[in-house]
Amino acid sequence: TLGAAHGPVLCGMESTGSWHKHLERMLGEHEGTSIEVCTLNPYGVKHFARALLMDSKTDKTDSKLIALYLVHMKPEPNYRPIPGNEELKEATRSRRRLIEDRSQAKNRLHKLMNSHYPGYRTLVGETFTVRLLTLLSDMQSPCAILAHTIEDLAQRSTGHGTVWAPNSLASYTNSLVWHQSKHYPRPPSC
């Protein structure tokens, strides 16, 4: 077996975003092997090359440089990953991206609703509510929403009573005073 006669084999590689992860995982996956993996910071390896006055950049010189770095700097080998840890990390990253996408979509929706129905938040509240989702599911096109006045939208039924309470509609009407000079045209396709 590899490294059995001379002790453990130390394998070094530069960290390259996610490109090195598969090789790192494959080399460090098996408990019984004598291969230890060191993932190196490319910035540190680059400065090590400068200290050695190495300025050429080829695969052959890079592999020699990484071998010299391992011998002289003696970095600690990576920990052996817990099975399933990488998948859990990727699922967490995916969840974070989905939450960011959802926030962007909600912000775009609020901006559009506010441009056509200024002050609508006094009716639906500051947060993205079930009431607004119900309205959007009942009226599945922008033209259907824009064909109604805010009073019509306020009277829409959710199955749990009206979407907005009458006192919310009154406060909405009062908040429109400063918006009266603005004109919000309907899209040409409606």
mmCIF file of C-alpha atoms in Angstrom:
data_model
loop_
_atom_site.group_PDB
_atom_site.id
_atom_site.type_symbol
_atom_site.label_atom_id
_atom_site.label_comp_id
_atom_site.label_asym_id
_atom_site.label_seq_id
_atom_site.Cartn_x
_atom_site.Cartn_y
_atom_site.Cartn_z
ATOM 1 C CA THR A 1 0.000 0.000 0.000
ATOM 2 C CA LEU A 2 1.029 3.584 -0.552
ATOM 3 C CA GLY A 3 3.186 4.925 2.250
ATOM 4 C CA ALA A 4 3.163 1.709 4.285
ATOM 5 C CA ALA A 5 6.963 1.353 4.264
ATOM 6 C CA HIS A 6 7.798 4.991 5.017
ATOM 7 C CA GLY A 7 4.901 6.168 7.186
ATOM 8 C CA PRO A 8 1.972 8.303 6.176
ATOM 9 C CA VAL A 9 1.971 10.108 2.833
ATOM 10 C CA LEU A 10 1.294 13.827 3.050
ATOM 11 C CA CYS A 11 -0.656 15.153 0.073
ATOM 12 C CA GLY A 12 -0.777 18.928 -0.383
ATOM 13 C CA MET A 13 -3.075 20.935 -2.634
ATOM 14 C CA GLU A 14 -4.038 24.561 -2.913
ATOM 15 C CA SER A 15 -7.544 25.537 -1.997
ATOM 16 C CA THR A 16 -9.374 26.417 -5.229
ATOM 17 C CA GLY A 17 -12.917 27.384 -4.293
ATOM 18 C CA SER A 18 -14.835 24.148 -4.559
ATOM 19 C CA TRP A 19 -12.687 22.459 -7.228
ATOM 20 C CA HIS A 20 -10.317 20.771 -4.768
ATOM 21 C CA LYS A 21 -13.068 19.473 -2.462
ATOM 22 C CA HIS A 22 -13.829 16.266 -4.360
ATOM 23 C CA LEU A 23 -10.172 15.163 -4.403
ATOM 24 C CA GLU A 24 -9.766 16.178 -0.758
ATOM 25 C CA ARG A 25 -12.839 14.159 0.194
ATOM 26 C CA MET A 26 -11.744 11.104 -1.824
ATOM 27 C CA LEU A 27 -8.233 11.081 -0.308
ATOM 28 C CA GLY A 28 -9.390 11.637 3.263
ATOM 29 C CA GLU A 29 -12.475 9.436 3.111
ATOM 30 C CA HIS A 30 -11.004 6.116 4.141
ATOM 31 C CA GLU A 31 -9.959 5.698 7.783
ATOM 32 C CA GLY A 32 -7.468 2.894 7.127
ATOM 33 C CA THR A 33 -5.376 4.707 4.518
ATOM 34 C CA SER A 34 -2.037 6.290 5.327
ATOM 35 C CA ILE A 35 -2.706 9.420 3.232
ATOM 36 C CA GLU A 36 -2.964 12.714 5.095
ATOM 37 C CA VAL A 37 -4.338 15.686 3.173
ATOM 38 C CA CYS A 38 -3.274 19.322 3.630
ATOM 39 C CA THR A 39 -5.344 21.979 1.935
ATOM 40 C CA LEU A 40 -3.083 25.000 1.585
ATOM 41 C CA ASN A 41 -3.923 28.680 1.363
ATOM 42 C CA PRO A 42 -2.839 29.798 -2.139
ATOM 43 C CA TYR A 43 -1.824 33.193 -0.728
ATOM 44 C CA GLY A 44 0.666 31.530 1.649
ATOM 45 C CA VAL A 45 2.080 29.310 -1.106
ATOM 46 C CA LYS A 46 2.454 32.346 -3.388
ATOM 47 C CA HIS A 47 4.442 34.247 -0.757
ATOM 48 C CA PHE A 48 6.530 31.156 -0.038
ATOM 49 C CA ALA A 49 7.414 31.084 -3.769
ATOM 50 C CA ARG A 50 8.388 34.756 -3.634
ATOM 51 C CA ALA A 51 10.661 34.045 -0.658
ATOM 52 C CA LEU A 52 12.361 31.307 -2.719
ATOM 53 C CA LEU A 53 12.581 33.687 -5.715
ATOM 54 C CA MET A 54 10.525 31.315 -7.855
ATOM 55 C CA ASP A 55 8.766 33.269 -10.550
ATOM 56 C CA SER A 56 7.828 30.669 -13.165
ATOM 57 C CA LYS A 57 4.301 29.316 -13.059
ATOM 58 C CA THR A 58 3.836 25.855 -14.532
ATOM 59 C CA ASP A 59 2.179 22.729 -13.175
ATOM 60 C CA LYS A 60 5.590 21.099 -12.677
ATOM 61 C CA THR A 61 7.053 24.050 -10.720
ATOM 62 C CA ASP A 62 3.807 24.423 -8.737
ATOM 63 C CA SER A 63 3.945 20.776 -7.641
ATOM 64 C CA LYS A 64 7.606 21.154 -6.601
ATOM 65 C CA LEU A 65 6.731 24.363 -4.741
ATOM 66 C CA ILE A 66 3.881 22.679 -2.844
ATOM 67 C CA ALA A 67 6.206 19.758 -1.945
ATOM 68 C CA LEU A 68 8.826 22.219 -0.624
ATOM 69 C CA TYR A 69 6.117 24.085 1.293
ATOM 70 C CA LEU A 70 5.003 20.826 2.953
ATOM 71 C CA VAL A 71 8.582 19.911 3.920
ATOM 72 C CA HIS A 72 9.635 23.322 5.262
ATOM 73 C CA MET A 73 6.408 24.778 6.677
ATOM 74 C CA LYS A 74 5.043 21.489 8.069
ATOM 75 C CA PRO A 75 1.319 22.401 7.897
ATOM 76 C CA GLU A 76 -1.179 20.422 9.949
ATOM 77 C CA PRO A 77 -3.141 17.823 7.976
ATOM 78 C CA ASN A 78 -6.856 18.480 7.561
ATOM 79 C CA TYR A 79 -9.244 16.827 9.951
ATOM 80 C CA ARG A 80 -11.014 13.791 8.583
ATOM 81 C CA PRO A 81 -14.489 14.943 7.635
ATOM 82 C CA ILE A 82 -17.492 13.467 9.362
ATOM 83 C CA PRO A 83 -19.570 11.466 6.854
ATOM 84 C CA GLY A 84 -22.346 13.653 5.475
ATOM 85 C CA ASN A 85 -20.727 16.889 6.701
ATOM 86 C CA GLU A 86 -20.113 18.287 3.189
ATOM 87 C CA GLU A 87 -23.676 17.499 2.136
ATOM 88 C CA LEU A 88 -24.970 19.282 5.217
ATOM 89 C CA LYS A 89 -22.775 22.308 4.458
ATOM 90 C CA GLU A 90 -24.075 22.428 0.869
ATOM 91 C CA ALA A 91 -27.685 22.132 2.057
ATOM 92 C CA THR A 92 -27.080 25.022 4.470
ATOM 93 C CA ARG A 93 -25.580 27.142 1.671
ATOM 94 C CA SER A 94 -28.539 26.320 -0.594
ATOM 95 C CA ARG A 95 -30.991 27.300 2.146
ATOM 96 C CA ARG A 96 -29.200 30.625 2.656
ATOM 97 C CA ARG A 97 -29.325 31.351 -1.114
ATOM 98 C CA LEU A 98 -33.049 30.503 -1.208
ATOM 99 C CA ILE A 99 -33.750 32.842 1.721
ATOM 100 C CA GLU A 100 -31.846 35.634 -0.053
ATOM 101 C CA ASP A 101 -33.813 34.994 -3.269
ATOM 102 C CA ARG A 102 -37.081 35.046 -1.327
ATOM 103 C CA SER A 103 -36.160 38.360 0.301
ATOM 104 C CA GLN A 104 -35.334 39.887 -3.087
ATOM 105 C CA ALA A 105 -38.662 38.687 -4.535
ATOM 106 C CA LYS A 106 -40.590 40.096 -1.564
ATOM 107 C CA ASN A 107 -38.834 43.449 -1.897
ATOM 108 C CA ARG A 108 -39.628 43.595 -5.635
ATOM 109 C CA LEU A 109 -43.271 42.773 -4.920
ATOM 110 C CA HIS A 110 -43.550 45.439 -2.227
ATOM 111 C CA LYS A 111 -41.951 47.987 -4.558
ATOM 112 C CA LEU A 112 -44.392 47.159 -7.362
ATOM 113 C CA MET A 113 -47.418 47.208 -5.074
ATOM 114 C CA ASN A 114 -46.314 50.526 -3.598
ATOM 115 C CA SER A 115 -45.835 52.088 -7.044
ATOM 116 C CA HIS A 116 -49.426 51.223 -8.083
ATOM 117 C CA TYR A 117 -51.119 51.440 -4.672
ATOM 118 C CA PRO A 118 -49.148 53.983 -2.636
ATOM 119 C CA GLY A 119 -49.473 53.405 1.068
ATOM 120 C CA TYR A 120 -50.913 49.886 0.637
ATOM 121 C CA ARG A 121 -48.817 48.700 3.591
ATOM 122 C CA THR A 122 -51.244 50.349 5.989
ATOM 123 C CA LEU A 123 -53.725 47.757 4.729
ATOM 124 C CA VAL A 124 -51.540 44.662 4.635
ATOM 125 C CA GLY A 125 -49.087 45.541 7.377
ATOM 126 C CA GLU A 126 -45.327 45.928 7.249
ATOM 127 C CA THR A 127 -44.569 42.231 6.846
ATOM 128 C CA PHE A 128 -45.290 39.898 3.956
ATOM 129 C CA THR A 129 -48.593 38.568 5.179
ATOM 130 C CA VAL A 130 -51.090 35.841 4.392
ATOM 131 C CA ARG A 131 -53.453 38.600 3.286
ATOM 132 C CA LEU A 132 -51.162 39.702 0.468
ATOM 133 C CA LEU A 133 -50.479 36.106 -0.566
ATOM 134 C CA THR A 134 -54.233 35.449 -0.680
ATOM 135 C CA LEU A 135 -54.731 38.487 -2.862
ATOM 136 C CA LEU A 136 -51.977 37.370 -5.237
ATOM 137 C CA SER A 137 -53.305 33.811 -5.465
ATOM 138 C CA ASP A 138 -56.852 35.080 -6.215
ATOM 139 C CA MET A 139 -55.634 37.445 -8.936
ATOM 140 C CA GLN A 140 -52.976 35.651 -10.880
ATOM 141 C CA SER A 141 -52.043 38.408 -13.322
ATOM 142 C CA PRO A 142 -50.883 41.982 -12.861
ATOM 143 C CA CYS A 143 -53.762 43.196 -15.016
ATOM 144 C CA ALA A 144 -56.291 41.507 -12.708
ATOM 145 C CA ILE A 145 -54.826 43.315 -9.713
ATOM 146 C CA LEU A 146 -54.595 46.675 -11.484
ATOM 147 C CA ALA A 147 -58.177 46.413 -12.764
ATOM 148 C CA HIS A 148 -59.402 46.837 -9.172
ATOM 149 C CA THR A 149 -59.357 49.877 -6.969
ATOM 150 C CA ILE A 150 -57.800 49.639 -3.551
ATOM 151 C CA GLU A 151 -61.315 49.629 -2.068
ATOM 152 C CA ASP A 152 -62.195 46.548 -4.180
ATOM 153 C CA LEU A 153 -59.013 44.815 -3.065
ATOM 154 C CA ALA A 154 -59.774 45.654 0.554
ATOM 155 C CA GLN A 155 -63.093 43.825 0.320
ATOM 156 C CA ARG A 156 -61.609 40.602 -1.121
ATOM 157 C CA SER A 157 -62.506 37.575 0.971
ATOM 158 C CA THR A 158 -59.906 35.125 2.259
ATOM 159 C CA GLY A 159 -62.152 32.486 3.756
ATOM 160 C CA HIS A 160 -61.190 33.869 7.175
ATOM 161 C CA GLY A 161 -63.107 37.139 6.782
ATOM 162 C CA THR A 162 -62.085 40.107 4.658
ATOM 163 C CA VAL A 163 -58.516 40.690 3.588
ATOM 164 C CA TRP A 164 -58.326 44.064 5.324
ATOM 165 C CA ALA A 165 -60.433 45.467 8.097
ATOM 166 C CA PRO A 166 -62.524 48.608 7.365
ATOM 167 C CA ASN A 167 -60.521 50.706 9.837
ATOM 168 C CA SER A 168 -57.355 49.745 7.909
ATOM 169 C CA LEU A 169 -59.027 51.015 4.742
ATOM 170 C CA ALA A 170 -59.822 54.315 6.464
ATOM 171 C CA SER A 171 -56.226 54.718 7.624
ATOM 172 C CA TYR A 172 -55.050 53.816 4.110
ATOM 173 C CA THR A 173 -57.297 56.509 2.618
ATOM 174 C CA ASN A 174 -55.905 59.045 5.076
ATOM 175 C CA SER A 175 -52.330 58.087 4.181
ATOM 176 C CA LEU A 176 -52.999 58.811 0.499
ATOM 177 C CA VAL A 177 -53.282 62.565 1.058
ATOM 178 C CA TRP A 178 -49.650 63.208 0.223
ATOM 179 C CA HIS A 179 -49.773 60.801 -2.792
ATOM 180 C CA GLN A 180 -52.661 62.572 -4.575
ATOM 181 C CA SER A 181 -50.431 64.628 -6.857
ATOM 182 C CA LYS A 182 -48.757 61.520 -8.301
ATOM 183 C CA HIS A 183 -50.128 59.663 -11.323
ATOM 184 C CA TYR A 184 -49.552 55.906 -11.509
ATOM 185 C CA PRO A 185 -50.398 54.744 -15.048
ATOM 186 C CA ARG A 186 -51.573 51.240 -15.831
ATOM 187 C CA PRO A 187 -49.180 49.081 -17.858
ATOM 188 C CA PRO A 188 -49.886 49.292 -21.626
ATOM 189 C CA SER A 189 -50.754 45.556 -21.857
ATOM 190 C CA CYS A 190 -53.787 45.981 -19.570
#
